Short mmCIF file of C-alpha atoms and ligand atoms in Angstrom, two decimals:
data_model
loop_
_atom_site.label_atom_id
_atom_site.label_comp_id
_atom_site.label_asym_id
_atom_site.label_seq_id
_atom_site.Cartn_x
_atom_site.Cartn_y
_atom_site.Cartn_z
CA MET Z 1 76.75 -13.39 4.48
CA ILE Z 2 75.31 -10.66 2.11
CA LYS Z 3 71.61 -10.63 1.91
CA ARG Z 4 70.37 -9.42 -1.06
CA PHE Z 5 67.77 -6.66 -1.00
CA PHE Z 6 65.60 -5.06 -3.38
CA SER Z 7 66.66 -2.46 -5.51
CA SER Z 8 64.29 0.34 -5.83
CA THR Z 9 65.36 1.01 -9.40
CA ALA Z 10 64.91 -2.51 -10.43
CA GLU Z 11 61.65 -3.87 -8.24
CA VAL Z 12 58.72 -2.57 -6.26
CA PRO Z 13 59.26 -3.69 -2.46
CA ASP Z 14 56.13 -4.86 -0.57
CA SER Z 15 54.28 -1.79 0.81
CA VAL Z 16 54.46 -1.57 4.70
CA GLU Z 17 52.68 0.46 7.26
CA VAL Z 18 55.74 0.89 9.47
CA PRO Z 19 59.16 1.82 7.51
CA ARG Z 20 61.78 -0.95 7.74
CA HIS Z 21 64.48 1.70 7.42
CA VAL Z 22 64.48 5.14 8.58
CA ALA Z 23 67.26 7.42 8.09
CA ILE Z 24 67.64 10.85 9.69
CA ILE Z 25 69.73 13.81 9.41
CA MET Z 26 69.69 15.07 12.93
CA ASP Z 27 69.95 18.73 12.28
CA GLY Z 28 69.44 21.97 14.33
CA ASN Z 29 71.43 21.42 17.46
CA GLY Z 30 73.30 24.70 17.09
CA ARG Z 31 70.01 26.70 16.75
CA TRP Z 32 68.46 24.83 19.74
CA ALA Z 33 71.44 25.95 21.83
CA LYS Z 34 71.45 29.61 20.60
CA LYS Z 35 67.88 29.99 21.41
CA ARG Z 36 68.51 29.58 25.05
CA PHE Z 37 71.67 31.60 24.71
CA LEU Z 38 73.91 28.55 25.22
CA PRO Z 39 77.00 27.46 23.43
CA ARG Z 40 76.62 25.52 20.14
CA VAL Z 41 78.33 22.35 22.11
CA ALA Z 42 75.20 22.48 24.64
CA GLY Z 43 72.96 21.69 21.73
CA HIS Z 44 75.10 18.73 20.62
CA ALA Z 45 74.88 17.45 24.21
CA GLN Z 46 71.29 17.25 24.21
CA GLY Z 47 71.09 16.10 20.76
CA VAL Z 48 73.24 13.06 21.62
CA ASP Z 49 70.83 12.67 24.54
CA ARG Z 50 67.89 12.59 22.21
CA VAL Z 51 69.30 9.47 20.33
CA ARG Z 52 68.51 6.90 23.12
CA GLY Z 53 64.70 7.94 23.21
CA ILE Z 54 64.49 7.57 19.41
CA VAL Z 55 66.50 4.27 19.20
CA GLU Z 56 64.04 2.84 21.76
CA ALA Z 57 60.90 4.54 19.96
CA CYS Z 58 62.00 2.66 16.99
CA ILE Z 59 62.29 -0.28 18.38
CA GLU Z 60 58.90 -0.55 20.04
CA ARG Z 61 57.59 0.57 16.69
CA GLY Z 62 59.12 -2.57 14.82
CA ILE Z 63 61.58 -0.32 12.60
CA GLU Z 64 64.43 -2.58 11.59
CA TYR Z 65 66.98 -0.49 10.51
CA LEU Z 66 67.57 3.44 11.98
CA THR Z 67 70.41 5.37 10.30
CA LEU Z 68 71.36 8.48 11.76
CA PHE Z 69 73.87 11.11 10.44
CA ALA Z 70 75.91 12.32 12.98
CA PHE Z 71 79.11 13.80 11.26
CA SER Z 72 79.42 14.48 7.72
CA SER Z 73 82.73 14.67 5.50
CA GLU Z 74 82.14 18.31 5.46
CA ASN Z 75 81.56 19.14 9.41
CA TRP Z 76 85.57 18.84 9.65
CA ARG Z 77 85.44 22.54 8.41
CA ARG Z 78 83.57 23.45 11.36
CA PRO Z 79 85.62 25.69 14.17
CA GLN Z 80 88.32 23.27 15.73
CA GLU Z 81 86.78 23.43 19.14
CA GLU Z 82 83.27 22.36 17.93
CA VAL Z 83 84.83 19.53 16.12
CA SER Z 84 86.90 18.34 18.77
CA ARG Z 85 83.79 18.53 21.41
CA LEU Z 86 81.78 16.40 18.97
CA MET Z 87 84.57 13.69 18.88
CA GLU Z 88 84.15 13.80 22.81
CA LEU Z 89 80.45 13.34 22.96
CA PHE Z 90 80.91 10.59 20.24
CA VAL Z 91 83.43 8.76 22.41
CA MET Z 92 81.01 9.46 25.68
CA ALA Z 93 77.93 8.08 23.89
CA LEU Z 94 79.87 5.17 23.12
CA GLU Z 95 81.26 4.43 26.52
CA ARG Z 96 77.83 4.87 27.95
CA GLU Z 97 75.40 3.61 25.55
CA VAL Z 98 76.55 0.47 24.45
CA THR Z 99 75.84 -1.75 27.05
CA ARG Z 100 72.38 -0.55 27.08
CA MET Z 101 71.82 -1.14 23.21
CA HIS Z 102 73.31 -4.55 23.67
CA ARG Z 103 70.54 -5.12 26.39
CA ASN Z 104 68.06 -3.77 24.00
CA GLY Z 105 68.94 -6.16 21.13
CA VAL Z 106 70.24 -3.36 19.00
CA CYS Z 107 73.37 -4.15 16.33
CA LEU Z 108 75.35 -1.05 16.01
CA ARG Z 109 77.27 -0.04 12.74
CA VAL Z 110 79.24 2.87 12.52
CA VAL Z 111 79.76 3.75 8.57
CA GLY Z 112 81.95 6.45 6.78
CA ASP Z 113 85.74 7.15 6.40
CA LEU Z 114 86.74 6.32 10.09
CA ALA Z 115 90.55 6.50 9.31
CA ARG Z 116 90.65 10.35 10.30
CA PHE Z 117 89.24 9.55 13.90
CA ASP Z 118 91.45 9.07 16.60
CA GLN Z 119 92.71 5.42 17.38
CA ASN Z 120 90.73 5.54 21.01
CA LEU Z 121 87.63 6.08 19.06
CA ARG Z 122 88.26 3.68 16.35
CA ASP Z 123 88.85 1.25 18.90
CA LEU Z 124 85.49 1.80 20.64
CA ILE Z 125 83.77 1.77 17.55
CA GLU Z 126 85.18 -1.68 16.72
CA GLN Z 127 84.51 -2.86 20.23
CA GLY Z 128 80.93 -1.96 20.16
CA GLU Z 129 80.14 -3.39 16.82
CA ALA Z 130 81.68 -6.62 18.02
CA ARG Z 131 79.72 -6.80 21.04
CA THR Z 132 76.39 -6.09 19.30
CA GLN Z 133 77.10 -7.96 16.05
CA GLU Z 134 74.79 -11.06 16.56
CA ASN Z 135 71.78 -8.44 17.68
CA HIS Z 136 68.69 -8.42 15.33
CA ARG Z 137 66.01 -6.27 16.94
CA LEU Z 138 67.40 -3.16 15.14
CA THR Z 139 70.33 -2.15 13.09
CA LEU Z 140 71.40 1.12 14.27
CA THR Z 141 73.81 2.79 11.92
CA ILE Z 142 75.85 6.03 12.91
CA CYS Z 143 77.25 7.99 9.66
CA ALA Z 144 80.15 9.32 10.81
CA ASN Z 145 82.96 11.03 8.64
CA TYR Z 146 80.37 10.19 6.09
CA GLY Z 147 79.60 11.55 2.65
CA GLY Z 148 77.46 10.08 -0.07
CA ARG Z 149 79.90 10.88 -2.80
CA TRP Z 150 82.68 9.44 -0.75
CA ASP Z 151 80.72 6.25 -0.44
CA ILE Z 152 80.02 5.89 -3.86
CA LEU Z 153 83.59 6.59 -5.07
CA ASN Z 154 84.92 4.17 -2.27
CA ALA Z 155 82.35 1.46 -3.56
CA VAL Z 156 83.73 2.03 -7.24
CA ASN Z 157 87.39 1.98 -6.23
CA ASN Z 158 86.95 -1.12 -4.06
CA TRP Z 159 84.89 -2.85 -6.86
CA ARG Z 160 87.84 -2.00 -9.26
CA ARG Z 161 90.54 -3.38 -7.28
CA ASP Z 162 88.60 -6.77 -7.00
CA ASN Z 163 87.87 -6.59 -10.58
CA PRO Z 164 90.74 -5.31 -12.32
CA ASP Z 165 89.92 -6.87 -15.74
CA SER Z 166 86.08 -6.04 -15.93
CA VAL Z 167 85.09 -2.74 -17.68
CA ASP Z 168 81.52 -2.34 -17.02
CA LEU Z 169 80.10 -1.89 -13.60
CA SER Z 170 76.21 -2.58 -13.07
CA GLU Z 171 74.14 -1.39 -10.14
CA GLU Z 172 73.94 -5.11 -8.77
CA ALA Z 173 77.97 -5.68 -9.00
CA LEU Z 174 78.22 -2.05 -7.24
CA SER Z 175 75.76 -2.78 -4.19
CA PRO Z 176 77.79 -5.09 -2.04
CA TYR Z 177 80.46 -2.51 -2.07
CA LEU Z 178 78.59 0.45 -0.69
CA SER Z 179 78.84 1.25 2.88
CA MET Z 180 75.27 0.11 3.75
CA HIS Z 181 75.26 -2.96 1.87
CA TYR Z 182 73.90 -4.95 5.09
CA ALA Z 183 70.68 -2.94 4.97
CA PRO Z 184 67.52 -2.31 2.69
CA GLU Z 185 67.16 1.36 1.06
CA PRO Z 186 65.82 3.54 3.42
CA ASP Z 187 62.02 3.93 3.05
CA LEU Z 188 61.69 7.11 5.39
CA PHE Z 189 64.42 9.87 5.13
CA ILE Z 190 63.43 12.68 8.13
CA ARG Z 191 65.39 15.98 8.28
CA THR Z 192 64.80 17.69 11.33
CA GLY Z 193 65.86 21.59 11.76
CA GLY Z 194 63.92 23.04 8.88
CA GLU Z 195 66.73 22.66 6.11
CA GLN Z 196 65.25 20.92 2.91
CA ARG Z 197 68.28 19.50 1.55
CA ILE Z 198 70.25 16.22 1.77
CA SER Z 199 73.69 17.60 2.58
CA ASN Z 200 75.76 14.70 0.89
CA PHE Z 201 73.86 12.01 2.91
CA LEU Z 202 73.16 8.73 1.38
CA LEU Z 203 72.95 9.97 -2.04
CA TRP Z 204 72.66 6.22 -3.55
CA GLN Z 205 70.40 4.71 -1.17
CA LEU Z 206 67.84 7.70 -1.19
CA ALA Z 207 66.92 7.06 -4.83
CA TYR Z 208 63.29 6.08 -4.29
CA THR Z 209 62.97 6.90 -0.26
CA GLU Z 210 60.01 9.06 0.98
CA LEU Z 211 61.58 12.32 2.13
CA TYR Z 212 60.10 14.11 5.32
CA PHE Z 213 61.16 17.58 6.50
CA THR Z 214 60.15 18.98 9.84
CA GLU Z 215 60.88 22.46 11.32
CA THR Z 216 61.59 20.70 14.87
CA LEU Z 217 65.07 20.82 15.83
CA TRP Z 218 66.68 17.52 16.50
CA PRO Z 219 67.00 18.25 20.57
CA ASP Z 220 63.25 18.67 20.47
CA PHE Z 221 62.48 15.47 18.47
CA ASP Z 222 60.59 12.80 20.35
CA ALA Z 223 58.68 9.86 19.75
CA GLU Z 224 55.50 11.64 19.01
CA LYS Z 225 57.19 13.79 16.45
CA LEU Z 226 58.48 10.33 15.05
CA ASP Z 227 54.99 9.09 14.51
CA LEU Z 228 54.01 12.07 12.77
CA ALA Z 229 56.48 11.47 10.28
CA ILE Z 230 55.56 7.58 10.07
CA ASP Z 231 51.96 9.04 9.50
CA SER Z 232 53.06 11.23 6.73
CA PHE Z 233 54.98 7.96 5.11
CA ARG Z 234 51.58 5.74 5.49
CA LYS Z 235 49.85 8.06 3.53
CA ARG Z 236 52.23 8.42 0.20
CA GLU Z 237 51.69 6.25 -2.72
CA ARG Z 238 55.28 4.90 -3.59
CA ARG Z 239 55.25 4.23 -7.24
CA PHE Z 240 58.79 3.44 -8.27
CA GLY Z 241 58.29 4.90 -11.69
CA ARG Z 242 54.85 2.89 -12.11
CA THR Z 243 51.33 4.21 -12.44
CA SER Z 244 48.96 4.02 -9.71
CA GLU Z 245 46.81 1.45 -11.76
CA GLN Z 246 49.91 -0.89 -12.26
CA LEU Z 247 50.55 -0.93 -8.37
CA LEU Z 248 46.85 -1.84 -7.84
CA GLU Z 249 47.49 -4.89 -10.17
CA ARG Z 250 50.27 -6.37 -7.90
C1 IPE W 1 73.66 19.01 13.66
O1 IPE W 1 73.22 20.07 14.17
C2 IPE W 1 75.05 18.26 14.08
C3 IPE W 1 75.89 18.09 13.47
C4 IPE W 1 76.20 18.64 12.27
C5 IPE W 1 76.98 17.71 13.86
P1 IPE W 1 74.02 21.49 13.70
O2 IPE W 1 75.22 21.77 14.61
O3 IPE W 1 74.26 21.75 12.38
O4 IPE W 1 72.93 22.65 13.91
P2 IPE W 1 72.45 24.16 13.35
O5 IPE W 1 72.31 23.36 11.88
O6 IPE W 1 73.57 24.88 13.33
O7 IPE W 1 71.43 24.71 14.06
C1 IPE W 2 74.29 17.68 8.13
O1 IPE W 2 73.97 19.14 8.77
C2 IPE W 2 75.18 16.52 8.70
C3 IPE W 2 74.69 16.21 9.92
C4 IPE W 2 73.51 16.36 10.71
C5 IPE W 2 75.66 15.30 10.73
P1 IPE W 2 74.80 20.34 8.17
O2 IPE W 2 74.35 20.86 9.39
O3 IPE W 2 76.22 20.25 8.51
O4 IPE W 2 74.17 20.56 7.12
P2 IPE W 2 74.25 22.11 6.22
O5 IPE W 2 75.60 22.27 6.32
O6 IPE W 2 73.23 22.76 6.76
O7 IPE W 2 73.93 21.48 4.64
MG1 MG W 3 72.95 22.08 10.68
#
């Protein structure tokens, strides 16, 4: 069943104290390692360890959806050794963490162009998703070999395949084809590591998301830092193109 969510370009969602959906670019692993005279991959290992704490902090705060950018379509361009190590870490994390996620009521989803991954990794993803699919406490999405442009083009191509005779495509018709159709648009976007860019993350879905950038490197990001981001979110007035006065009338 496809749930219908508010589209930020059509309607104004109810304002919330705690974001329903938080999307994070986990950046800064390499610099974290470099500061300690360690190889970059040591930063990635530490970064993977951080994920568990943030997932649990999100559950405690009542966040319903957490989306993490783990590997971009462009990250294949990194040195082969680093890419291989990232894949190994992904496999290890799935092997180790799915049981705990399941116990915590986490529903795991992995989105991106998964065809390029090894069969072993794809099998683990499929098993993890199947095992946790009935869980509703938190939906954790890992974006792997993901790119916002890929997502939009993939959705358009699939829509066209299903509707060969239609000419015009609407937002509403496209939405179910996007990789994150099962989640509302993110309320809060966080990027760690100090860069202030989107790096081809959820281009479509971030249309009206509140953006938060922090210098903290991902391996140093913890529940306290998450709370700072949520505090900043709470102070924002989300207008979705309207005026303040219009929002008060609602
Ligand atoms: C983010 O950390 C992790 C991935 C992109 C996989 P980086 O590896 O980009 O860390 P920096 O930006 O080089 O510090
Ligand atoms: C974005 O980080 C991708 C992930 C965190 C997975 P990058 O480190 O790849 O982004 P750029 O290259 O600095 O824009
Ligand atoms: Mg980076």
